[in-house]
Amino acid sequence: MLYTSVTFSANTALNTAVYTATITNNLPVVVALTCDPSPCPFNVDNSGKVTVAADLQSNGVSLYTWSLEADDTYNTVVSQNISVIITDINVAPTITNLNDVATVLENQPIGTSVYHVSYSDVNGDTPTFSASFTPAACASMYNIGTSDGIVSTRVALDFESDPSCSMVVDVFDGRATSSPGTLTINVADVDETPVWLQAGYTYSTPEVPSGTALAVAGISATDPEGAAISYSIGCGSDSGYLTVDPTSGAVTMTAAFDLEVSAVNTHTLACTLTAADATGQSSGADLSGAAVGATFSLTMTATDGGTPPLSDTAVVMVIVVSTTTTTTTTTAATTAAAASTGSEESTGFLSSTESIVFFVLACVISAMLAAVLGFLVWKFCCRNAYTNGATKVAPNQGTNQSNKYEVLLVNIGLYSVLLG
Ligand SMILES: [Ca+2]
Ligand SMILES: [Ca+2]
Ligand SMILES: [Ca+2]
Ligand SMILES: [Ca+2]
C-alpha cells in the first residue's frame, strides 16, 4: 500500500530511511524513484525503502512529489504521486530596518545607544549580528551587540574629527546569513568649550613695576568650533596685581608686588585663567572632559631680601629704590657682595628715572649749601684775619687760631672740588 503523503524534518540525517513502499510481486523487482523538483536528494532500494541521500537543508526545498516504479522485467508498476513535506527548512534571517541613517550627538557617554538593527527569522533561530565599518577606524568608535543588534558608542565621539561612519550589518542564524544592510551614522556638532594649550602655566619674575608685560609663554586656548576666544583672569585674594588681555591672552602686572612690605622672599599669585568662546562656553560645560580653566601661578622672587643683606653704602641707592620697592638693612661689610650679585637695589635705582633725578637734586643742594657756608666762613673769619695786617694773629689766641683758619680753608677746598 502506498501512502499519498509523508512528512519529515530537513534535519534528518543522511541514509536515514524516511519511507518504505510496499511492493507485492512473485518476481524480483527493480524500484526507481523520481522527484519533482529534481535533483532528487533521496535513494530507493529494490525493497522499496527510501533514504536521505543529500543535505535537505542545503537543498532548501520544503515540498517534493515522488513517483515510484517497480519493474519485474515483464511489467512496470507506477505508484500514485506521493507528497513529501520537508519541515524545518531553514530560511535565512532578514534585516528589516536597513538601509538607514542614524544621528548621534558628539561627546555622549560611552555606551550611548545609536541604533537598533531589527531582523526576522521564520524559524525563530537565534541571531548573531556582525558588522564591518568604513572607514576602518570607525570600528573603534561603534559596537553592535552580537545578540541584540544594538549599535552603541565605544568612545566619546568627536564631530570635528570623525563626523560620519558607515557600517554594513548582517545576521547569521546558525545556518544562513542575511543579506547585508547599511547603516550610516552621522555625528551632530555640539558647541564645546575652548581647550587650553596647556593645563597650567608657571612663571617667575623679580619684582617689577606696574604695567610690566610678563612674557609668559604658551598662554593660548582654541575653540573646537573655531570661535574667537576671550580671556579673563581671576586671582581671588591676590586680585589687582595681574590682568590678561582679553584678545591676546597677554598677562600684565598692573600693580607692583612688594615682597619687603609683605616680609617674604617669594610670593605666589595663584590665578585662574578662563578662556571663553563667542557663545560664552567656558568652564564647566565641556563634555569632552578637557581642562577649561588653566591654573596660572606667578611666583615673585626676591634678590635682596635674604642673606647677605645690603650695606650702608647701598643706602644711597635705597633712597631711590624705596620709591618703587624697598630694601633691607645696612652693614658696610656687604657692599661688595651686593654690588657683585647685581642686587635688586642697584638695578632698581638705575632703572628708575625718578630716583636718578632725586639723587642728583640732593647732591646739588648739598653742594650749594656747602659753598654758601664756606663763603660765609671765609668772609667773616679768614678775610678779617688777613686784612688786619699786624693783628693777623690775635694776641690772646696765638698760633692755635691760625691753625683753625687753615682747617676751615681745607674744608672749603673740598667743597670746591665737589662743586667742580
Ligand atoms: Ca532561519
Ligand atoms: Ca568635538
Ligand atoms: Ca563641536
Ligand atoms: Ca565653542
Short mmCIF file of N, CA, C and O in Angstrom, two decimals, residues 253-374:
data_model
loop_
_atom_site.label_atom_id
_atom_site.label_comp_id
_atom_site.label_asym_id
_atom_site.label_seq_id
_atom_site.Cartn_x
_atom_site.Cartn_y
_atom_site.Cartn_z
N MET A 253 51.44 92.91 34.66
CA MET A 253 51.49 93.23 36.09
C MET A 253 50.88 94.62 36.24
O MET A 253 51.47 95.61 35.81
N THR A 254 49.74 94.74 36.83
CA THR A 254 49.09 96.05 36.94
C THR A 254 49.29 96.69 38.29
O THR A 254 48.86 97.81 38.52
N ALA A 255 49.94 96.00 39.20
CA ALA A 255 50.32 96.59 40.48
C ALA A 255 51.58 95.87 40.93
O ALA A 255 51.65 94.65 40.88
N ALA A 256 52.58 96.66 41.32
CA ALA A 256 53.84 96.05 41.75
C ALA A 256 53.62 95.35 43.08
O ALA A 256 53.00 95.89 43.99
N PHE A 257 54.11 94.16 43.16
CA PHE A 257 54.01 93.43 44.43
C PHE A 257 55.30 93.66 45.20
O PHE A 257 56.39 93.40 44.70
N ASP A 258 55.17 94.16 46.42
CA ASP A 258 56.35 94.47 47.23
C ASP A 258 56.60 93.36 48.23
O ASP A 258 55.85 93.17 49.19
N LEU A 259 57.66 92.63 47.97
CA LEU A 259 57.98 91.50 48.83
C LEU A 259 58.36 91.95 50.24
O LEU A 259 58.00 91.30 51.23
N GLU A 260 59.09 93.08 50.33
CA GLU A 260 59.54 93.51 51.64
C GLU A 260 58.39 93.96 52.52
O GLU A 260 58.37 93.73 53.71
N VAL A 261 57.43 94.61 51.91
CA VAL A 261 56.26 95.03 52.68
C VAL A 261 55.56 93.80 53.27
O VAL A 261 55.08 93.81 54.40
N SER A 262 55.56 92.75 52.50
CA SER A 262 54.93 91.52 52.97
C SER A 262 55.90 90.67 53.79
O SER A 262 55.50 89.61 54.28
N ALA A 263 57.15 91.13 53.87
CA ALA A 263 58.17 90.42 54.66
C ALA A 263 58.31 88.97 54.21
O ALA A 263 58.32 88.04 55.02
N VAL A 264 58.40 88.80 52.91
CA VAL A 264 58.60 87.45 52.37
C VAL A 264 59.66 87.52 51.29
O VAL A 264 59.96 88.59 50.75
N ASN A 265 60.23 86.38 51.00
CA ASN A 265 61.22 86.30 49.93
C ASN A 265 60.57 85.95 48.60
O ASN A 265 61.07 86.30 47.53
N THR A 266 59.50 85.21 48.67
CA THR A 266 58.76 84.88 47.46
C THR A 266 57.27 84.95 47.77
O THR A 266 56.85 84.79 48.91
N HIS A 267 56.55 85.22 46.74
CA HIS A 267 55.09 85.20 46.89
C HIS A 267 54.49 84.65 45.59
O HIS A 267 54.95 85.01 44.51
N THR A 268 53.54 83.80 45.73
CA THR A 268 52.91 83.22 44.55
C THR A 268 51.50 83.77 44.39
O THR A 268 50.68 83.67 45.29
N LEU A 269 51.29 84.34 43.23
CA LEU A 269 49.94 84.78 42.87
C LEU A 269 49.29 83.62 42.13
O LEU A 269 49.67 83.29 41.02
N ALA A 270 48.36 82.99 42.76
CA ALA A 270 47.69 81.84 42.15
C ALA A 270 46.39 82.32 41.50
O ALA A 270 45.47 82.74 42.19
N CYS A 271 46.38 82.29 40.21
CA CYS A 271 45.23 82.83 39.47
C CYS A 271 44.67 81.78 38.54
O CYS A 271 45.33 80.80 38.21
N THR A 272 43.46 81.99 38.12
CA THR A 272 42.84 81.09 37.16
C THR A 272 42.51 81.87 35.89
O THR A 272 41.83 82.88 35.94
N LEU A 273 43.04 81.37 34.81
CA LEU A 273 42.72 81.96 33.52
C LEU A 273 41.50 81.27 32.95
O LEU A 273 41.37 80.05 33.04
N THR A 274 40.65 82.03 32.37
CA THR A 274 39.47 81.45 31.73
C THR A 274 39.44 81.88 30.27
O THR A 274 39.67 83.04 29.96
N ALA A 275 39.20 80.92 29.43
CA ALA A 275 39.04 81.21 28.00
C ALA A 275 37.59 80.93 27.63
O ALA A 275 37.09 79.84 27.88
N ALA A 276 36.93 81.92 27.07
CA ALA A 276 35.54 81.75 26.69
C ALA A 276 35.39 81.95 25.19
O ALA A 276 36.10 82.78 24.59
N ASP A 277 34.50 81.18 24.58
CA ASP A 277 34.27 81.38 23.15
C ASP A 277 33.15 82.39 22.94
O ASP A 277 32.60 82.94 23.88
N ALA A 278 32.83 82.60 21.68
CA ALA A 278 31.87 83.66 21.35
C ALA A 278 30.49 83.39 21.91
O ALA A 278 29.73 84.31 22.16
N THR A 279 30.18 82.14 22.14
CA THR A 279 28.85 81.83 22.65
C THR A 279 28.86 81.68 24.17
O THR A 279 27.89 81.23 24.76
N GLY A 280 29.97 82.04 24.75
CA GLY A 280 30.02 82.03 26.21
C GLY A 280 30.32 80.69 26.81
O GLY A 280 30.19 80.51 28.02
N GLN A 281 30.71 79.74 25.98
CA GLN A 281 31.08 78.44 26.53
C GLN A 281 32.39 78.59 27.27
O GLN A 281 33.40 78.93 26.67
N SER A 282 32.36 78.35 28.55
CA SER A 282 33.62 78.43 29.27
C SER A 282 33.72 77.26 30.23
O SER A 282 33.67 76.12 29.81
N SER A 283 33.83 77.56 31.47
CA SER A 283 34.10 76.46 32.40
C SER A 283 32.84 75.63 32.68
O SER A 283 31.73 76.12 32.63
N GLY A 284 33.08 74.39 32.97
CA GLY A 284 32.03 73.53 33.50
C GLY A 284 31.12 72.87 32.48
O GLY A 284 30.32 72.04 32.83
N ALA A 285 31.27 73.20 31.23
CA ALA A 285 30.31 72.65 30.27
C ALA A 285 30.97 71.80 29.20
O ALA A 285 30.34 71.42 28.24
N ASP A 286 32.21 71.51 29.40
CA ASP A 286 32.93 70.79 28.35
C ASP A 286 32.68 69.30 28.47
O ASP A 286 33.23 68.64 29.34
N LEU A 287 31.88 68.77 27.62
CA LEU A 287 31.53 67.36 27.70
C LEU A 287 32.71 66.46 27.35
O LEU A 287 32.73 65.28 27.69
N SER A 288 33.67 67.01 26.66
CA SER A 288 34.82 66.18 26.30
C SER A 288 35.74 65.94 27.48
O SER A 288 36.61 65.09 27.42
N GLY A 289 35.52 66.68 28.55
CA GLY A 289 36.33 66.46 29.73
C GLY A 289 37.65 67.18 29.72
O GLY A 289 38.46 67.00 30.62
N ALA A 290 37.88 68.00 28.74
CA ALA A 290 39.15 68.72 28.68
C ALA A 290 39.17 69.83 29.73
O ALA A 290 38.14 70.31 30.16
N ALA A 291 40.38 70.19 30.13
CA ALA A 291 40.53 71.25 31.12
C ALA A 291 40.06 72.56 30.51
O ALA A 291 40.38 72.88 29.38
N VAL A 292 39.28 73.30 31.24
CA VAL A 292 38.78 74.56 30.72
C VAL A 292 39.34 75.74 31.49
O VAL A 292 39.33 76.85 31.01
N GLY A 293 39.82 75.54 32.68
CA GLY A 293 40.40 76.62 33.45
C GLY A 293 41.85 76.31 33.70
O GLY A 293 42.18 75.34 34.35
N ALA A 294 42.71 77.10 33.14
CA ALA A 294 44.13 76.83 33.33
C ALA A 294 44.61 77.55 34.58
O ALA A 294 44.34 78.71 34.78
N THR A 295 45.29 76.85 35.41
CA THR A 295 45.83 77.46 36.62
C THR A 295 47.09 78.22 36.28
O THR A 295 47.99 77.70 35.63
N PHE A 296 47.13 79.44 36.70
CA PHE A 296 48.26 80.30 36.38
C PHE A 296 48.92 80.72 37.67
O PHE A 296 48.31 81.38 38.49
N SER A 297 50.16 80.32 37.86
CA SER A 297 50.88 80.70 39.07
C SER A 297 52.01 81.65 38.71
O SER A 297 52.85 81.35 37.87
N LEU A 298 52.01 82.78 39.34
CA LEU A 298 53.09 83.73 39.14
C LEU A 298 53.89 83.78 40.43
O LEU A 298 53.39 84.20 41.47
N THR A 299 55.13 83.34 40.36
CA THR A 299 55.97 83.34 41.55
C THR A 299 56.93 84.52 41.48
O THR A 299 57.69 84.67 40.54
N MET A 300 56.84 85.38 42.48
CA MET A 300 57.73 86.53 42.53
C MET A 300 58.91 86.15 43.40
O MET A 300 58.76 85.67 44.51
N THR A 301 60.09 86.38 42.89
CA THR A 301 61.27 86.00 43.65
C THR A 301 62.06 87.24 44.02
O THR A 301 62.19 88.18 43.24
N ALA A 302 62.60 87.22 45.21
CA ALA A 302 63.38 88.35 45.69
C ALA A 302 64.85 88.09 45.46
O ALA A 302 65.31 86.97 45.53
N THR A 303 65.58 89.15 45.20
CA THR A 303 67.02 89.01 45.08
C THR A 303 67.74 89.70 46.23
O THR A 303 68.93 89.61 46.35
N ASP A 304 67.00 90.41 47.05
CA ASP A 304 67.69 91.17 48.08
C ASP A 304 67.21 90.88 49.48
O ASP A 304 67.81 91.29 50.45
N GLY A 305 66.15 90.24 49.65
CA GLY A 305 65.58 90.10 50.97
C GLY A 305 66.28 89.07 51.83
O GLY A 305 66.02 88.98 53.03
N GLY A 306 67.15 88.29 51.25
CA GLY A 306 67.74 87.20 52.02
C GLY A 306 69.11 87.55 52.55
O GLY A 306 69.36 88.65 53.01
N THR A 307 70.01 86.62 52.47
CA THR A 307 71.36 86.78 53.00
C THR A 307 72.35 86.76 51.83
O THR A 307 72.26 85.90 50.98
N PRO A 308 73.32 87.65 51.78
CA PRO A 308 73.55 88.72 52.76
C PRO A 308 72.67 89.94 52.50
O PRO A 308 72.26 90.18 51.37
N PRO A 309 72.44 90.73 53.54
CA PRO A 309 71.69 91.98 53.35
C PRO A 309 72.56 93.03 52.68
O PRO A 309 73.77 92.88 52.61
N LEU A 310 71.96 94.08 52.24
CA LEU A 310 72.71 95.14 51.56
C LEU A 310 73.45 96.00 52.58
O LEU A 310 73.12 96.03 53.75
N SER A 311 74.46 96.76 52.11
CA SER A 311 75.32 97.52 53.01
C SER A 311 74.83 98.96 53.20
O SER A 311 73.89 99.40 52.55
N ASP A 312 75.50 99.64 54.09
CA ASP A 312 75.22 101.05 54.33
C ASP A 312 75.39 101.88 53.07
O ASP A 312 74.63 102.78 52.80
N THR A 313 76.45 101.59 52.37
CA THR A 313 76.73 102.35 51.16
C THR A 313 75.56 102.28 50.19
O THR A 313 75.23 103.22 49.52
N ALA A 314 74.95 101.17 50.22
CA ALA A 314 73.82 100.99 49.32
C ALA A 314 72.63 101.83 49.70
O ALA A 314 71.69 101.94 48.95
N VAL A 315 72.71 102.44 50.88
CA VAL A 315 71.61 103.31 51.28
C VAL A 315 71.43 104.43 50.27
O VAL A 315 70.33 104.89 50.04
N VAL A 316 72.49 104.83 49.63
CA VAL A 316 72.37 105.84 48.58
C VAL A 316 71.35 105.37 47.55
O VAL A 316 70.49 106.11 47.12
N MET A 317 71.47 104.12 47.24
CA MET A 317 70.54 103.55 46.29
C MET A 317 69.16 103.34 46.91
O MET A 317 68.16 103.51 46.26
N VAL A 318 69.16 103.00 48.13
CA VAL A 318 67.89 102.70 48.79
C VAL A 318 66.95 103.88 48.77
O VAL A 318 65.76 103.71 48.62
N ILE A 319 67.51 105.04 48.86
CA ILE A 319 66.63 106.23 48.81
C ILE A 319 65.77 106.20 47.56
O ILE A 319 64.60 106.46 47.57
N VAL A 320 66.41 105.80 46.53
CA VAL A 320 65.70 105.74 45.26
C VAL A 320 64.83 104.50 45.17
O VAL A 320 63.68 104.55 44.83
N VAL A 321 65.44 103.42 45.53
CA VAL A 321 64.73 102.15 45.41
C VAL A 321 63.44 102.15 46.19
O VAL A 321 62.47 101.55 45.80
N SER A 322 63.47 102.91 47.29
CA SER A 322 62.29 102.88 48.14
C SER A 322 61.07 103.48 47.45
O SER A 322 59.97 103.30 47.90
N THR A 323 61.29 104.18 46.35
CA THR A 323 60.12 104.71 45.65
C THR A 323 59.39 103.64 44.85
O THR A 323 58.24 103.79 44.52
N THR A 324 60.10 102.59 44.59
CA THR A 324 59.42 101.53 43.85
C THR A 324 59.32 100.25 44.66
O THR A 324 58.31 99.59 44.69
N THR A 325 60.45 99.93 45.34
CA THR A 325 60.41 98.76 46.20
C THR A 325 61.02 99.21 47.51
O THR A 325 61.12 100.38 47.78
N THR A 326 61.42 98.34 48.31
CA THR A 326 62.19 98.69 49.48
C THR A 326 63.36 97.76 49.53
O THR A 326 63.49 96.84 48.74
N THR A 327 64.23 98.03 50.50
CA THR A 327 65.35 97.12 50.65
C THR A 327 65.53 96.84 52.12
O THR A 327 64.77 97.31 52.95
N THR A 328 66.53 96.12 52.40
CA THR A 328 66.75 95.78 53.78
C THR A 328 67.91 96.56 54.34
O THR A 328 68.27 97.61 53.86
N THR A 329 68.55 96.09 55.25
CA THR A 329 69.38 96.80 56.18
C THR A 329 70.77 97.10 55.73
O THR A 329 71.07 97.09 54.56
N THR A 330 71.62 97.29 56.65
CA THR A 330 72.78 98.10 56.46
C THR A 330 73.98 97.52 57.14
O THR A 330 74.11 97.69 58.32
N THR A 331 74.82 96.92 56.44
CA THR A 331 76.13 96.64 57.01
C THR A 331 77.14 96.89 55.93
O THR A 331 76.99 96.41 54.81
N ALA A 332 78.14 97.67 56.31
CA ALA A 332 79.15 98.06 55.34
C ALA A 332 79.85 96.86 54.75
O ALA A 332 80.30 96.88 53.63
N ALA A 333 79.95 95.81 55.51
CA ALA A 333 80.72 94.66 55.06
C ALA A 333 80.14 94.03 53.82
O ALA A 333 80.82 93.28 53.13
N THR A 334 78.91 94.27 53.53
CA THR A 334 78.29 93.56 52.42
C THR A 334 78.17 94.41 51.18
O THR A 334 77.53 94.02 50.22
N THR A 335 78.80 95.55 51.17
CA THR A 335 78.70 96.40 50.00
C THR A 335 79.17 95.68 48.74
O THR A 335 78.50 95.67 47.71
N ALA A 336 80.33 95.10 48.87
CA ALA A 336 80.90 94.43 47.71
C ALA A 336 80.02 93.28 47.26
O ALA A 336 79.79 93.08 46.07
N ALA A 337 79.48 92.56 48.23
CA ALA A 337 78.63 91.42 47.88
C ALA A 337 77.41 91.89 47.13
O ALA A 337 77.00 91.30 46.13
N ALA A 338 76.83 92.97 47.61
CA ALA A 338 75.62 93.46 46.96
C ALA A 338 75.90 93.89 45.54
O ALA A 338 75.14 93.61 44.62
N ALA A 339 77.05 94.57 45.36
CA ALA A 339 77.38 95.03 44.03
C ALA A 339 77.66 93.87 43.10
O ALA A 339 77.22 93.84 41.96
N SER A 340 78.38 92.88 43.60
CA SER A 340 78.79 91.78 42.73
C SER A 340 77.62 90.89 42.35
O SER A 340 77.64 90.25 41.31
N THR A 341 76.62 90.82 43.18
CA THR A 341 75.49 89.95 42.87
C THR A 341 74.41 90.68 42.09
O THR A 341 73.36 90.13 41.81
N GLY A 342 74.67 91.93 41.76
CA GLY A 342 73.68 92.65 40.96
C GLY A 342 72.36 92.76 41.69
O GLY A 342 71.34 92.33 41.21
N SER A 343 72.41 93.28 42.89
CA SER A 343 71.23 93.29 43.75
C SER A 343 70.09 94.06 43.12
O SER A 343 70.27 94.88 42.23
N GLU A 344 68.94 93.80 43.64
CA GLU A 344 67.74 94.45 43.14
C GLU A 344 67.82 95.96 43.27
O GLU A 344 67.39 96.68 42.40
N GLU A 345 68.45 96.46 44.42
CA GLU A 345 68.51 97.88 44.64
C GLU A 345 69.32 98.56 43.56
O GLU A 345 68.96 99.62 43.07
N SER A 346 70.47 97.97 43.21
CA SER A 346 71.29 98.58 42.17
C SER A 346 70.51 98.63 40.87
O SER A 346 70.43 99.64 40.20
N THR A 347 69.92 97.58 40.56
CA THR A 347 69.16 97.51 39.31
C THR A 347 67.99 98.48 39.34
O THR A 347 67.76 99.23 38.41
N GLY A 348 67.32 98.54 40.51
CA GLY A 348 66.14 99.39 40.62
C GLY A 348 66.49 100.85 40.51
O GLY A 348 65.81 101.62 39.85
N PHE A 349 67.59 101.25 41.17
CA PHE A 349 67.97 102.65 41.14
C PHE A 349 68.29 103.10 39.72
O PHE A 349 67.82 104.11 39.24
N LEU A 350 69.08 102.33 39.04
CA LEU A 350 69.49 102.70 37.69
C LEU A 350 68.34 102.68 36.72
O LEU A 350 68.34 103.40 35.73
N SER A 351 67.37 101.87 37.00
CA SER A 351 66.28 101.74 36.05
C SER A 351 65.17 102.74 36.29
O SER A 351 64.22 102.78 35.54
N SER A 352 65.30 103.56 37.37
CA SER A 352 64.22 104.49 37.69
C SER A 352 64.63 105.91 37.42
O SER A 352 65.59 106.43 38.01
N THR A 353 63.96 106.56 36.55
CA THR A 353 64.25 107.95 36.23
C THR A 353 63.99 108.85 37.44
O THR A 353 64.78 109.74 37.76
N GLU A 354 62.91 108.61 38.15
CA GLU A 354 62.59 109.42 39.33
C GLU A 354 63.72 109.36 40.34
O GLU A 354 64.11 110.35 40.96
N SER A 355 64.27 108.20 40.52
CA SER A 355 65.32 108.01 41.51
C SER A 355 66.56 108.79 41.13
O SER A 355 67.20 109.44 41.96
N ILE A 356 66.94 108.74 39.88
CA ILE A 356 68.14 109.44 39.42
C ILE A 356 67.98 110.93 39.62
O ILE A 356 68.86 111.62 40.15
N VAL A 357 66.84 111.45 39.24
CA VAL A 357 66.58 112.88 39.38
C VAL A 357 66.67 113.29 40.84
O VAL A 357 67.28 114.28 41.22
N PHE A 358 66.04 112.47 41.69
CA PHE A 358 66.04 112.77 43.12
C PHE A 358 67.45 112.79 43.67
O PHE A 358 67.84 113.68 44.42
N PHE A 359 68.24 111.85 43.28
CA PHE A 359 69.61 111.74 43.79
C PHE A 359 70.46 112.93 43.34
O PHE A 359 71.15 113.56 44.11
N VAL A 360 70.39 113.26 42.09
CA VAL A 360 71.17 114.37 41.55
C VAL A 360 70.77 115.66 42.24
O VAL A 360 71.60 116.49 42.64
N LEU A 361 69.48 115.85 42.42
CA LEU A 361 68.96 117.04 43.09
C LEU A 361 69.52 117.15 44.49
O LEU A 361 69.95 118.22 44.94
N ALA A 362 69.57 116.08 45.21
CA ALA A 362 70.09 116.08 46.58
C ALA A 362 71.56 116.48 46.59
O ALA A 362 72.01 117.24 47.45
N CYS A 363 72.31 115.98 45.64
CA CYS A 363 73.75 116.31 45.57
C CYS A 363 73.95 117.79 45.30
O CYS A 363 74.79 118.46 45.91
N VAL A 364 73.19 118.32 44.39
CA VAL A 364 73.34 119.72 44.01
C VAL A 364 73.02 120.63 45.19
O VAL A 364 73.74 121.58 45.51
N ILE A 365 71.93 120.34 45.88
CA ILE A 365 71.52 121.16 47.02
C ILE A 365 72.59 121.11 48.12
O ILE A 365 72.97 122.14 48.71
N SER A 366 73.10 119.91 48.35
CA SER A 366 74.14 119.77 49.37
C SER A 366 75.36 120.60 49.03
O SER A 366 75.95 121.28 49.86
N ALA A 367 75.75 120.56 47.80
CA ALA A 367 76.94 121.28 47.36
C ALA A 367 76.74 122.79 47.49
O ALA A 367 77.64 123.53 47.92
N MET A 368 75.55 123.24 47.13
CA MET A 368 75.26 124.66 47.21
C MET A 368 75.30 125.13 48.65
O MET A 368 75.86 126.19 48.98
N LEU A 369 74.72 124.36 49.54
CA LEU A 369 74.73 124.72 50.95
C LEU A 369 76.17 124.78 51.46
O LEU A 369 76.55 125.68 52.21
N ALA A 370 76.97 123.85 51.05
CA ALA A 370 78.36 123.82 51.49
C ALA A 370 79.10 125.05 50.98
O ALA A 370 79.91 125.66 51.69
N ALA A 371 78.82 125.42 49.73
CA ALA A 371 79.50 126.57 49.15
C ALA A 371 79.15 127.85 49.90
O ALA A 371 80.01 128.68 50.22
N VAL A 372 77.88 128.00 50.20
CA VAL A 372 77.42 129.20 50.93
C VAL A 372 78.08 129.25 52.30
O VAL A 372 78.58 130.30 52.74
N LEU A 373 78.11 128.11 52.98
CA LEU A 373 78.70 128.06 54.32
C LEU A 373 80.18 128.43 54.25
O LEU A 373 80.70 129.21 55.05
N GLY A 374 80.86 127.90 53.29
CA GLY A 374 82.29 128.18 53.14
C GLY A 374 82.55 129.65 52.87
O GLY A 374 83.47 130.26 53.43
#
